[in-house]
PDB file of N, CA, C and O in Angstrom:
ATOM      1  N   MET G 978       0.851  -1.181   0.000  1.00  0.00           N
ATOM      2  CA  MET G 978       0.000   0.000   0.000  1.00  0.00           C
ATOM      3  C   MET G 978       0.894   1.239   0.000  1.00  0.00           C
ATOM      4  O   MET G 978       1.922   1.273   0.665  1.00  0.00           O
ATOM      5  N   ASP G 979       0.465   2.251  -0.716  1.00  0.00           N
ATOM      6  CA  ASP G 979       1.218   3.488  -0.828  1.00  0.00           C
ATOM      7  C   ASP G 979       1.288   4.199   0.522  1.00  0.00           C
ATOM      8  O   ASP G 979       0.280   4.348   1.211  1.00  0.00           O
ATOM      9  N   ARG G 980       2.458   4.637   0.921  1.00  0.00           N
ATOM     10  CA  ARG G 980       2.641   5.269   2.236  1.00  0.00           C
ATOM     11  C   ARG G 980       1.798   6.535   2.377  1.00  0.00           C
ATOM     12  O   ARG G 980       1.339   6.850   3.462  1.00  0.00           O
ATOM     13  N   GLU G 981       1.571   7.262   1.291  1.00  0.00           N
ATOM     14  CA  GLU G 981       0.720   8.457   1.372  1.00  0.00           C
ATOM     15  C   GLU G 981      -0.704   8.092   1.751  1.00  0.00           C
ATOM     16  O   GLU G 981      -1.360   8.816   2.489  1.00  0.00           O
ATOM     17  N   LEU G 982      -1.189   6.970   1.281  1.00  0.00           N
ATOM     18  CA  LEU G 982      -2.537   6.542   1.639  1.00  0.00           C
ATOM     19  C   LEU G 982      -2.606   6.147   3.114  1.00  0.00           C
ATOM     20  O   LEU G 982      -3.627   6.341   3.763  1.00  0.00           O
ATOM     21  N   LEU G 983      -1.542   5.596   3.630  1.00  0.00           N
ATOM     22  CA  LEU G 983      -1.516   5.185   5.035  1.00  0.00           C
ATOM     23  C   LEU G 983      -1.473   6.375   5.986  1.00  0.00           C
ATOM     24  O   LEU G 983      -2.037   6.323   7.073  1.00  0.00           O
ATOM     25  N   LEU G 984      -0.798   7.456   5.622  1.00  0.00           N
ATOM     26  CA  LEU G 984      -0.592   8.579   6.528  1.00  0.00           C
ATOM     27  C   LEU G 984      -1.489   9.783   6.264  1.00  0.00           C
ATOM     28  O   LEU G 984      -1.655  10.620   7.142  1.00  0.00           O
ATOM     29  N   LYS G 985      -2.065   9.877   5.092  1.00  0.00           N
ATOM     30  CA  LYS G 985      -2.891  11.037   4.747  1.00  0.00           C
ATOM     31  C   LYS G 985      -4.044  11.179   5.744  1.00  0.00           C
ATOM     32  O   LYS G 985      -4.783  10.239   6.010  1.00  0.00           O
ATOM     33  N   GLY G 986      -4.138  12.385   6.331  1.00  0.00           N
ATOM     34  CA  GLY G 986      -5.195  12.663   7.288  1.00  0.00           C
ATOM     35  C   GLY G 986      -4.922  12.212   8.711  1.00  0.00           C
ATOM     36  O   GLY G 986      -5.715  12.460   9.603  1.00  0.00           O
ATOM     37  N   LYS G 987      -3.822  11.544   8.939  1.00  0.00           N
ATOM     38  CA  LYS G 987      -3.443  11.100  10.285  1.00  0.00           C
ATOM     39  C   LYS G 987      -2.603  12.178  10.955  1.00  0.00           C
ATOM     40  O   LYS G 987      -2.070  13.069  10.309  1.00  0.00           O
ATOM     41  N   VAL G 988      -2.466  12.073  12.261  1.00  0.00           N
ATOM     42  CA  VAL G 988      -1.568  12.949  13.014  1.00  0.00           C
ATOM     43  C   VAL G 988      -0.524  12.068  13.683  1.00  0.00           C
ATOM     44  O   VAL G 988      -0.862  11.113  14.376  1.00  0.00           O
ATOM     45  N   ILE G 989       0.728  12.401  13.469  1.00  0.00           N
ATOM     46  CA  ILE G 989       1.847  11.656  14.029  1.00  0.00           C
ATOM     47  C   ILE G 989       2.474  12.489  15.142  1.00  0.00           C
ATOM     48  O   ILE G 989       2.767  13.668  14.945  1.00  0.00           O
ATOM     49  N   VAL G 990       2.683  11.892  16.313  1.00  0.00           N
ATOM     50  CA  VAL G 990       3.331  12.565  17.438  1.00  0.00           C
ATOM     51  C   VAL G 990       4.731  11.995  17.555  1.00  0.00           C
ATOM     52  O   VAL G 990       4.903  10.779  17.677  1.00  0.00           O
ATOM     53  N   ILE G 991       5.737  12.885  17.525  1.00  0.00           N
ATOM     54  CA  ILE G 991       7.132  12.443  17.561  1.00  0.00           C
ATOM     55  C   ILE G 991       7.845  13.141  18.706  1.00  0.00           C
ATOM     56  O   ILE G 991       8.011  14.359  18.695  1.00  0.00           O
ATOM     57  N   SER G 992       8.255  12.363  19.718  1.00  0.00           N
ATOM     58  CA  SER G 992       9.078  12.943  20.779  1.00  0.00           C
ATOM     59  C   SER G 992      10.516  12.954  20.276  1.00  0.00           C
ATOM     60  O   SER G 992      10.944  12.038  19.579  1.00  0.00           O
ATOM     61  N   GLY G 993      11.245  13.994  20.596  1.00  0.00           N
ATOM     62  CA  GLY G 993      12.608  14.108  20.074  1.00  0.00           C
ATOM     63  C   GLY G 993      12.599  14.398  18.586  1.00  0.00           C
ATOM     64  O   GLY G 993      13.481  13.942  17.855  1.00  0.00           O
ATOM     65  N   GLY G 994      11.612  15.158  18.132  1.00  0.00           N
ATOM     66  CA  GLY G 994      11.457  15.402  16.707  1.00  0.00           C
ATOM     67  C   GLY G 994      12.257  16.562  16.150  1.00  0.00           C
ATOM     68  O   GLY G 994      12.084  16.916  14.992  1.00  0.00           O
ATOM     69  N   THR G 995      13.143  17.158  16.952  1.00  0.00           N
ATOM     70  CA  THR G 995      13.876  18.326  16.461  1.00  0.00           C
ATOM     71  C   THR G 995      15.263  17.995  15.916  1.00  0.00           C
ATOM     72  O   THR G 995      15.889  18.844  15.297  1.00  0.00           O
ATOM     73  N   LYS G 996      15.717  16.783  16.135  1.00  0.00           N
ATOM     74  CA  LYS G 996      17.069  16.420  15.688  1.00  0.00           C
ATOM     75  C   LYS G 996      17.118  14.973  15.203  1.00  0.00           C
ATOM     76  O   LYS G 996      16.261  14.167  15.535  1.00  0.00           O
ATOM     77  N   GLY G 997      18.133  14.672  14.438  1.00  0.00           N
ATOM     78  CA  GLY G 997      18.438  13.296  14.051  1.00  0.00           C
ATOM     79  C   GLY G 997      17.301  12.548  13.383  1.00  0.00           C
ATOM     80  O   GLY G 997      16.629  13.055  12.492  1.00  0.00           O
ATOM     81  N   ILE G 998      17.102  11.321  13.852  1.00  0.00           N
ATOM     82  CA  ILE G 998      16.090  10.439  13.270  1.00  0.00           C
ATOM     83  C   ILE G 998      14.693  11.031  13.440  1.00  0.00           C
ATOM     84  O   ILE G 998      13.863  10.952  12.532  1.00  0.00           O
ATOM     85  N   GLY G 999      14.413  11.634  14.593  1.00  0.00           N
ATOM     86  CA  GLY G 999      13.100  12.233  14.823  1.00  0.00           C
ATOM     87  C   GLY G 999      12.793  13.327  13.820  1.00  0.00           C
ATOM     88  O   GLY G 999      11.678  13.440  13.309  1.00  0.00           O
ATOM     89  N   ARG G1000      13.791  14.145  13.521  1.00  0.00           N
ATOM     90  CA  ARG G1000      13.625  15.219  12.531  1.00  0.00           C
ATOM     91  C   ARG G1000      13.326  14.631  11.164  1.00  0.00           C
ATOM     92  O   ARG G1000      12.396  15.051  10.477  1.00  0.00           O
ATOM     93  N   SER G1001      14.105  13.651  10.771  1.00  0.00           N
ATOM     94  CA  SER G1001      13.903  13.007   9.467  1.00  0.00           C
ATOM     95  C   SER G1001      12.527  12.359   9.381  1.00  0.00           C
ATOM     96  O   SER G1001      11.847  12.449   8.359  1.00  0.00           O
ATOM     97  N   LEU G1002      12.106  11.725  10.463  1.00  0.00           N
ATOM     98  CA  LEU G1002      10.802  11.082  10.500  1.00  0.00           C
ATOM     99  C   LEU G1002       9.680  12.119  10.394  1.00  0.00           C
ATOM    100  O   LEU G1002       8.703  11.919   9.666  1.00  0.00           O
ATOM    101  N   ALA G1003       9.825  13.237  11.094  1.00  0.00           N
ATOM    102  CA  ALA G1003       8.817  14.303  11.040  1.00  0.00           C
ATOM    103  C   ALA G1003       8.666  14.824   9.614  1.00  0.00           C
ATOM    104  O   ALA G1003       7.545  14.992   9.117  1.00  0.00           O
ATOM    105  N   LEU G1004       9.770  15.085   8.960  1.00  0.00           N
ATOM    106  CA  LEU G1004       9.725  15.596   7.585  1.00  0.00           C
ATOM    107  C   LEU G1004       9.134  14.569   6.623  1.00  0.00           C
ATOM    108  O   LEU G1004       8.326  14.907   5.755  1.00  0.00           O
ATOM    109  N   ALA G1005       9.492  13.294   6.789  1.00  0.00           N
ATOM    110  CA  ALA G1005       8.980  12.243   5.906  1.00  0.00           C
ATOM    111  C   ALA G1005       7.482  12.032   6.102  1.00  0.00           C
ATOM    112  O   ALA G1005       6.737  11.878   5.127  1.00  0.00           O
ATOM    113  N   CYS G1006       7.033  12.031   7.345  1.00  0.00           N
ATOM    114  CA  CYS G1006       5.602  11.845   7.619  1.00  0.00           C
ATOM    115  C   CYS G1006       4.787  13.007   7.074  1.00  0.00           C
ATOM    116  O   CYS G1006       3.714  12.807   6.501  1.00  0.00           O
ATOM    117  N   ALA G1007       5.297  14.214   7.243  1.00  0.00           N
ATOM    118  CA  ALA G1007       4.599  15.389   6.710  1.00  0.00           C
ATOM    119  C   ALA G1007       4.541  15.329   5.187  1.00  0.00           C
ATOM    120  O   ALA G1007       3.512  15.638   4.591  1.00  0.00           O
ATOM    121  N   ALA G1008       5.625  14.913   4.565  1.00  0.00           N
ATOM    122  CA  ALA G1008       5.656  14.800   3.107  1.00  0.00           C
ATOM    123  C   ALA G1008       4.672  13.751   2.604  1.00  0.00           C
ATOM    124  O   ALA G1008       4.172  13.849   1.479  1.00  0.00           O
ATOM    125  N   ALA G1009       4.362  12.762   3.457  1.00  0.00           N
ATOM    126  CA  ALA G1009       3.426  11.704   3.087  1.00  0.00           C
ATOM    127  C   ALA G1009       1.981  12.076   3.413  1.00  0.00           C
ATOM    128  O   ALA G1009       1.084  11.263   3.245  1.00  0.00           O
ATOM    129  N   GLY G1010       1.763  13.297   3.911  1.00  0.00           N
ATOM    130  CA  GLY G1010       0.403  13.764   4.115  1.00  0.00           C
ATOM    131  C   GLY G1010      -0.097  13.799   5.541  1.00  0.00           C
ATOM    132  O   GLY G1010      -1.231  14.178   5.796  1.00  0.00           O
ATOM    133  N   ALA G1011       0.724  13.406   6.490  1.00  0.00           N
ATOM    134  CA  ALA G1011       0.311  13.417   7.896  1.00  0.00           C
ATOM    135  C   ALA G1011       0.533  14.790   8.517  1.00  0.00           C
ATOM    136  O   ALA G1011       1.463  15.502   8.140  1.00  0.00           O
ATOM    137  N   GLY G1012      -0.294  15.141   9.481  1.00  0.00           N
ATOM    138  CA  GLY G1012      -0.005  16.270  10.345  1.00  0.00           C
ATOM    139  C   GLY G1012       1.026  15.794  11.356  1.00  0.00           C
ATOM    140  O   GLY G1012       1.029  14.620  11.723  1.00  0.00           O
ATOM    141  N   VAL G1013       1.915  16.675  11.793  1.00  0.00           N
ATOM    142  CA  VAL G1013       2.997  16.261  12.679  1.00  0.00           C
ATOM    143  C   VAL G1013       3.019  17.135  13.928  1.00  0.00           C
ATOM    144  O   VAL G1013       3.018  18.361  13.835  1.00  0.00           O
ATOM    145  N   ALA G1014       3.037  16.493  15.090  1.00  0.00           N
ATOM    146  CA  ALA G1014       3.237  17.173  16.373  1.00  0.00           C
ATOM    147  C   ALA G1014       4.628  16.789  16.853  1.00  0.00           C
ATOM    148  O   ALA G1014       4.902  15.611  17.092  1.00  0.00           O
ATOM    149  N   ILE G1015       5.505  17.773  16.944  1.00  0.00           N
ATOM    150  CA  ILE G1015       6.905  17.533  17.312  1.00  0.00           C
ATOM    151  C   ILE G1015       7.107  17.925  18.772  1.00  0.00           C
ATOM    152  O   ILE G1015       6.813  19.050  19.166  1.00  0.00           O
ATOM    153  N   GLY G1016       7.631  17.001  19.550  1.00  0.00           N
ATOM    154  CA  GLY G1016       8.011  17.298  20.926  1.00  0.00           C
ATOM    155  C   GLY G1016       9.519  17.381  21.009  1.00  0.00           C
ATOM    156  O   GLY G1016      10.230  16.633  20.343  1.00  0.00           O
ATOM    157  N   GLY G1017      10.018  18.313  21.808  1.00  0.00           N
ATOM    158  CA  GLY G1017      11.461  18.446  21.966  1.00  0.00           C
ATOM    159  C   GLY G1017      11.818  19.654  22.795  1.00  0.00           C
ATOM    160  O   GLY G1017      10.940  20.378  23.272  1.00  0.00           O
ATOM    161  N   ARG G1018      13.113  19.880  22.963  1.00  0.00           N
ATOM    162  CA  ARG G1018      13.593  20.994  23.779  1.00  0.00           C
ATOM    163  C   ARG G1018      14.108  22.167  22.964  1.00  0.00           C
ATOM    164  O   ARG G1018      14.203  23.267  23.467  1.00  0.00           O
ATOM    165  N   ASP G1019      14.451  21.945  21.703  1.00  0.00           N
ATOM    166  CA  ASP G1019      15.114  22.968  20.889  1.00  0.00           C
ATOM    167  C   ASP G1019      14.093  23.745  20.048  1.00  0.00           C
ATOM    168  O   ASP G1019      13.688  23.308  18.965  1.00  0.00           O
ATOM    169  N   LYS G1020      13.670  24.892  20.545  1.00  0.00           N
ATOM    170  CA  LYS G1020      12.643  25.694  19.863  1.00  0.00           C
ATOM    171  C   LYS G1020      13.113  26.202  18.507  1.00  0.00           C
ATOM    172  O   LYS G1020      12.330  26.272  17.566  1.00  0.00           O
ATOM    173  N   GLN G1021      14.389  26.564  18.405  1.00  0.00           N
ATOM    174  CA  GLN G1021      14.900  27.073  17.120  1.00  0.00           C
ATOM    175  C   GLN G1021      14.916  25.975  16.060  1.00  0.00           C
ATOM    176  O   GLN G1021      14.541  26.208  14.911  1.00  0.00           O
ATOM    177  N   ALA G1022      15.352  24.784  16.443  1.00  0.00           N
ATOM    178  CA  ALA G1022      15.357  23.668  15.487  1.00  0.00           C
ATOM    179  C   ALA G1022      13.940  23.331  15.065  1.00  0.00           C
ATOM    180  O   ALA G1022      13.678  23.063  13.892  1.00  0.00           O
ATOM    181  N   ALA G1023      13.009  23.360  16.021  1.00  0.00           N
ATOM    182  CA  ALA G1023      11.603  23.067  15.704  1.00  0.00           C
ATOM    183  C   ALA G1023      11.044  24.098  14.730  1.00  0.00           C
ATOM    184  O   ALA G1023      10.319  23.737  13.796  1.00  0.00           O
ATOM    185  N   ALA G1024      11.373  25.362  14.943  1.00  0.00           N
ATOM    186  CA  ALA G1024      10.885  26.413  14.043  1.00  0.00           C
ATOM    187  C   ALA G1024      11.358  26.165  12.617  1.00  0.00           C
ATOM    188  O   ALA G1024      10.592  26.341  11.656  1.00  0.00           O
ATOM    189  N   SER G1025      12.591  25.737  12.462  1.00  0.00           N
ATOM    190  CA  SER G1025      13.140  25.446  11.141  1.00  0.00           C
ATOM    191  C   SER G1025      12.413  24.269  10.485  1.00  0.00           C
ATOM    192  O   SER G1025      12.053  24.322   9.306  1.00  0.00           O
ATOM    193  N   ILE G1026      12.194  23.206  11.237  1.00  0.00           N
ATOM    194  CA  ILE G1026      11.504  22.028  10.714  1.00  0.00           C
ATOM    195  C   ILE G1026      10.074  22.386  10.318  1.00  0.00           C
ATOM    196  O   ILE G1026       9.595  22.019   9.242  1.00  0.00           O
ATOM    197  N   LEU G1027       9.377  23.113  11.187  1.00  0.00           N
ATOM    198  CA  LEU G1027       8.003  23.502  10.895  1.00  0.00           C
ATOM    199  C   LEU G1027       7.926  24.384   9.653  1.00  0.00           C
ATOM    200  O   LEU G1027       6.991  24.260   8.861  1.00  0.00           O
ATOM    201  N   GLN G1028       8.899  25.240   9.481  1.00  0.00           N
ATOM    202  CA  GLN G1028       8.922  26.077   8.277  1.00  0.00           C
ATOM    203  C   GLN G1028       9.071  25.217   7.028  1.00  0.00           C
ATOM    204  O   GLN G1028       8.389  25.431   6.026  1.00  0.00           O
ATOM    205  N   ASN G1029       9.945  24.214   7.093  1.00  0.00           N
ATOM    206  CA  ASN G1029      10.115  23.291   5.959  1.00  0.00           C
ATOM    207  C   ASN G1029       8.820  22.550   5.664  1.00  0.00           C
ATOM    208  O   ASN G1029       8.438  22.379   4.503  1.00  0.00           O
ATOM    209  N   ILE G1030       8.151  22.082   6.726  1.00  0.00           N
ATOM    210  CA  ILE G1030       6.897  21.349   6.566  1.00  0.00           C
ATOM    211  C   ILE G1030       5.840  22.252   5.931  1.00  0.00           C
ATOM    212  O   ILE G1030       5.155  21.865   4.985  1.00  0.00           O
ATOM    213  N   ARG G1031       5.704  23.461   6.434  1.00  0.00           N
ATOM    214  CA  ARG G1031       4.683  24.380   5.924  1.00  0.00           C
ATOM    215  C   ARG G1031       4.989  24.834   4.503  1.00  0.00           C
ATOM    216  O   ARG G1031       4.077  25.001   3.691  1.00  0.00           O
ATOM    217  N   ASN G1032       6.259  25.048   4.196  1.00  0.00           N
ATOM    218  CA  ASN G1032       6.633  25.436   2.835  1.00  0.00           C
ATOM    219  C   ASN G1032       6.260  24.358   1.822  1.00  0.00           C
ATOM    220  O   ASN G1032       6.001  24.653   0.663  1.00  0.00           O
ATOM    221  N   ALA G1033       6.251  23.110   2.282  1.00  0.00           N
ATOM    222  CA  ALA G1033       5.896  21.993   1.408  1.00  0.00           C
ATOM    223  C   ALA G1033       4.387  21.728   1.419  1.00  0.00           C
ATOM    224  O   ALA G1033       3.917  20.761   0.826  1.00  0.00           O
ATOM    225  N   GLY G1034       3.629  22.579   2.122  1.00  0.00           N
ATOM    226  CA  GLY G1034       2.177  22.421   2.154  1.00  0.00           C
ATOM    227  C   GLY G1034       1.659  21.534   3.264  1.00  0.00           C
ATOM    228  O   GLY G1034       0.477  21.195   3.294  1.00  0.00           O
ATOM    229  N   GLY G1035       2.529  21.161   4.204  1.00  0.00           N
ATOM    230  CA  GLY G1035       2.125  20.279   5.297  1.00  0.00           C
ATOM    231  C   GLY G1035       1.672  21.040   6.533  1.00  0.00           C
ATOM    232  O   GLY G1035       1.693  22.272   6.573  1.00  0.00           O
ATOM    233  N   ARG G1036       1.260  20.272   7.542  1.00  0.00           N
ATOM    234  CA  ARG G1036       0.803  20.840   8.810  1.00  0.00           C
ATOM    235  C   ARG G1036       1.669  20.310   9.938  1.00  0.00           C
ATOM    236  O   ARG G1036       2.006  19.131   9.972  1.00  0.00           O
ATOM    237  N   GLY G1037       2.015  21.193  10.867  1.00  0.00           N
ATOM    238  CA  GLY G1037       2.817  20.758  12.002  1.00  0.00           C
ATOM    239  C   GLY G1037       2.748  21.743  13.153  1.00  0.00           C
ATOM    240  O   GLY G1037       2.474  22.923  12.953  1.00  0.00           O
ATOM    241  N   ILE G1038       2.970  21.222  14.355  1.00  0.00           N
ATOM    242  CA  ILE G1038       3.066  22.056  15.546  1.00  0.00           C
ATOM    243  C   ILE G1038       4.239  21.581  16.383  1.00  0.00           C
ATOM    244  O   ILE G1038       4.696  20.449  16.254  1.00  0.00           O
ATOM    245  N   PHE G1039       4.709  22.454  17.247  1.00  0.00           N
ATOM    246  CA  PHE G1039       5.777  22.124  18.189  1.00  0.00           C
ATOM    247  C   PHE G1039       5.225  22.228  19.604  1.00  0.00           C
ATOM    248  O   PHE G1039       4.557  23.189  19.938  1.00  0.00           O
ATOM    249  N   VAL G1040       5.493  21.203  20.402  1.00  0.00           N
ATOM    250  CA  VAL G1040       5.118  21.193  21.804  1.00  0.00           C
ATOM    251  C   VAL G1040       6.404  21.061  22.613  1.00  0.00           C
ATOM    252  O   VAL G1040       7.064  20.026  22.567  1.00  0.00           O
ATOM    253  N   PRO G1041       6.819  22.140  23.320  1.00  0.00           N
ATOM    254  CA  PRO G1041       8.044  22.045  24.131  1.00  0.00           C
ATOM    255  C   PRO G1041       7.916  20.890  25.125  1.00  0.00           C
ATOM    256  O   PRO G1041       6.956  20.821  25.895  1.00  0.00           O
ATOM    257  N   THR G1042       8.858  19.974  25.059  1.00  0.00           N
ATOM    258  CA  THR G1042       8.806  18.746  25.855  1.00  0.00           C
ATOM    259  C   THR G1042      10.181  18.363  26.349  1.00  0.00           C
ATOM    260  O   THR G1042      11.140  18.397  25.584  1.00  0.00           O
ATOM    261  N   ASP G1043      10.258  17.998  27.620  1.00  0.00           N
ATOM    262  CA  ASP G1043      11.506  17.493  28.171  1.00  0.00           C
ATOM    263  C   ASP G1043      11.192  16.167  28.856  1.00  0.00           C
ATOM    264  O   ASP G1043      10.651  16.141  29.952  1.00  0.00           O
ATOM    265  N   LEU G1044      11.485  15.060  28.186  1.00  0.00           N
ATOM    266  CA  LEU G1044      11.148  13.748  28.712  1.00  0.00           C
ATOM    267  C   LEU G1044      12.052  13.313  29.869  1.00  0.00           C
ATOM    268  O   LEU G1044      11.806  12.276  30.463  1.00  0.00           O
ATOM    269  N   ARG G1045      13.041  14.124  30.181  1.00  0.00           N
ATOM    270  CA  ARG G1045      13.890  13.798  31.327  1.00  0.00           C
ATOM    271  C   ARG G1045      13.171  14.059  32.631  1.00  0.00           C
ATOM    272  O   ARG G1045      13.590  13.606  33.683  1.00  0.00           O
ATOM    273  N   ARG G1046      12.069  14.832  32.568  1.00  0.00           N
ATOM    274  CA  ARG G1046      11.320  15.175  33.783  1.00  0.00           C
ATOM    275  C   ARG G1046       9.970  14.544  33.799  1.00  0.00           C
ATOM    276  O   ARG G1046       9.270  14.444  32.880  1.00  0.00           O
TER     277      ARG G1046
END
């Protein structure tokens, strides 16, 4: 099944979504049609990712999150 059909209209929540694998996953899910909620500590990195998502026509939000607490 096409990945766009699987993710279109869904919302994906990604903790640690501002760097590394989480960042790549957030961008890929958004490109496949999912809305993305990114949790993380780095507000500047999140702003950059969200801008990329929105420029590509996707939807995303950032929720400041620190899973150490």
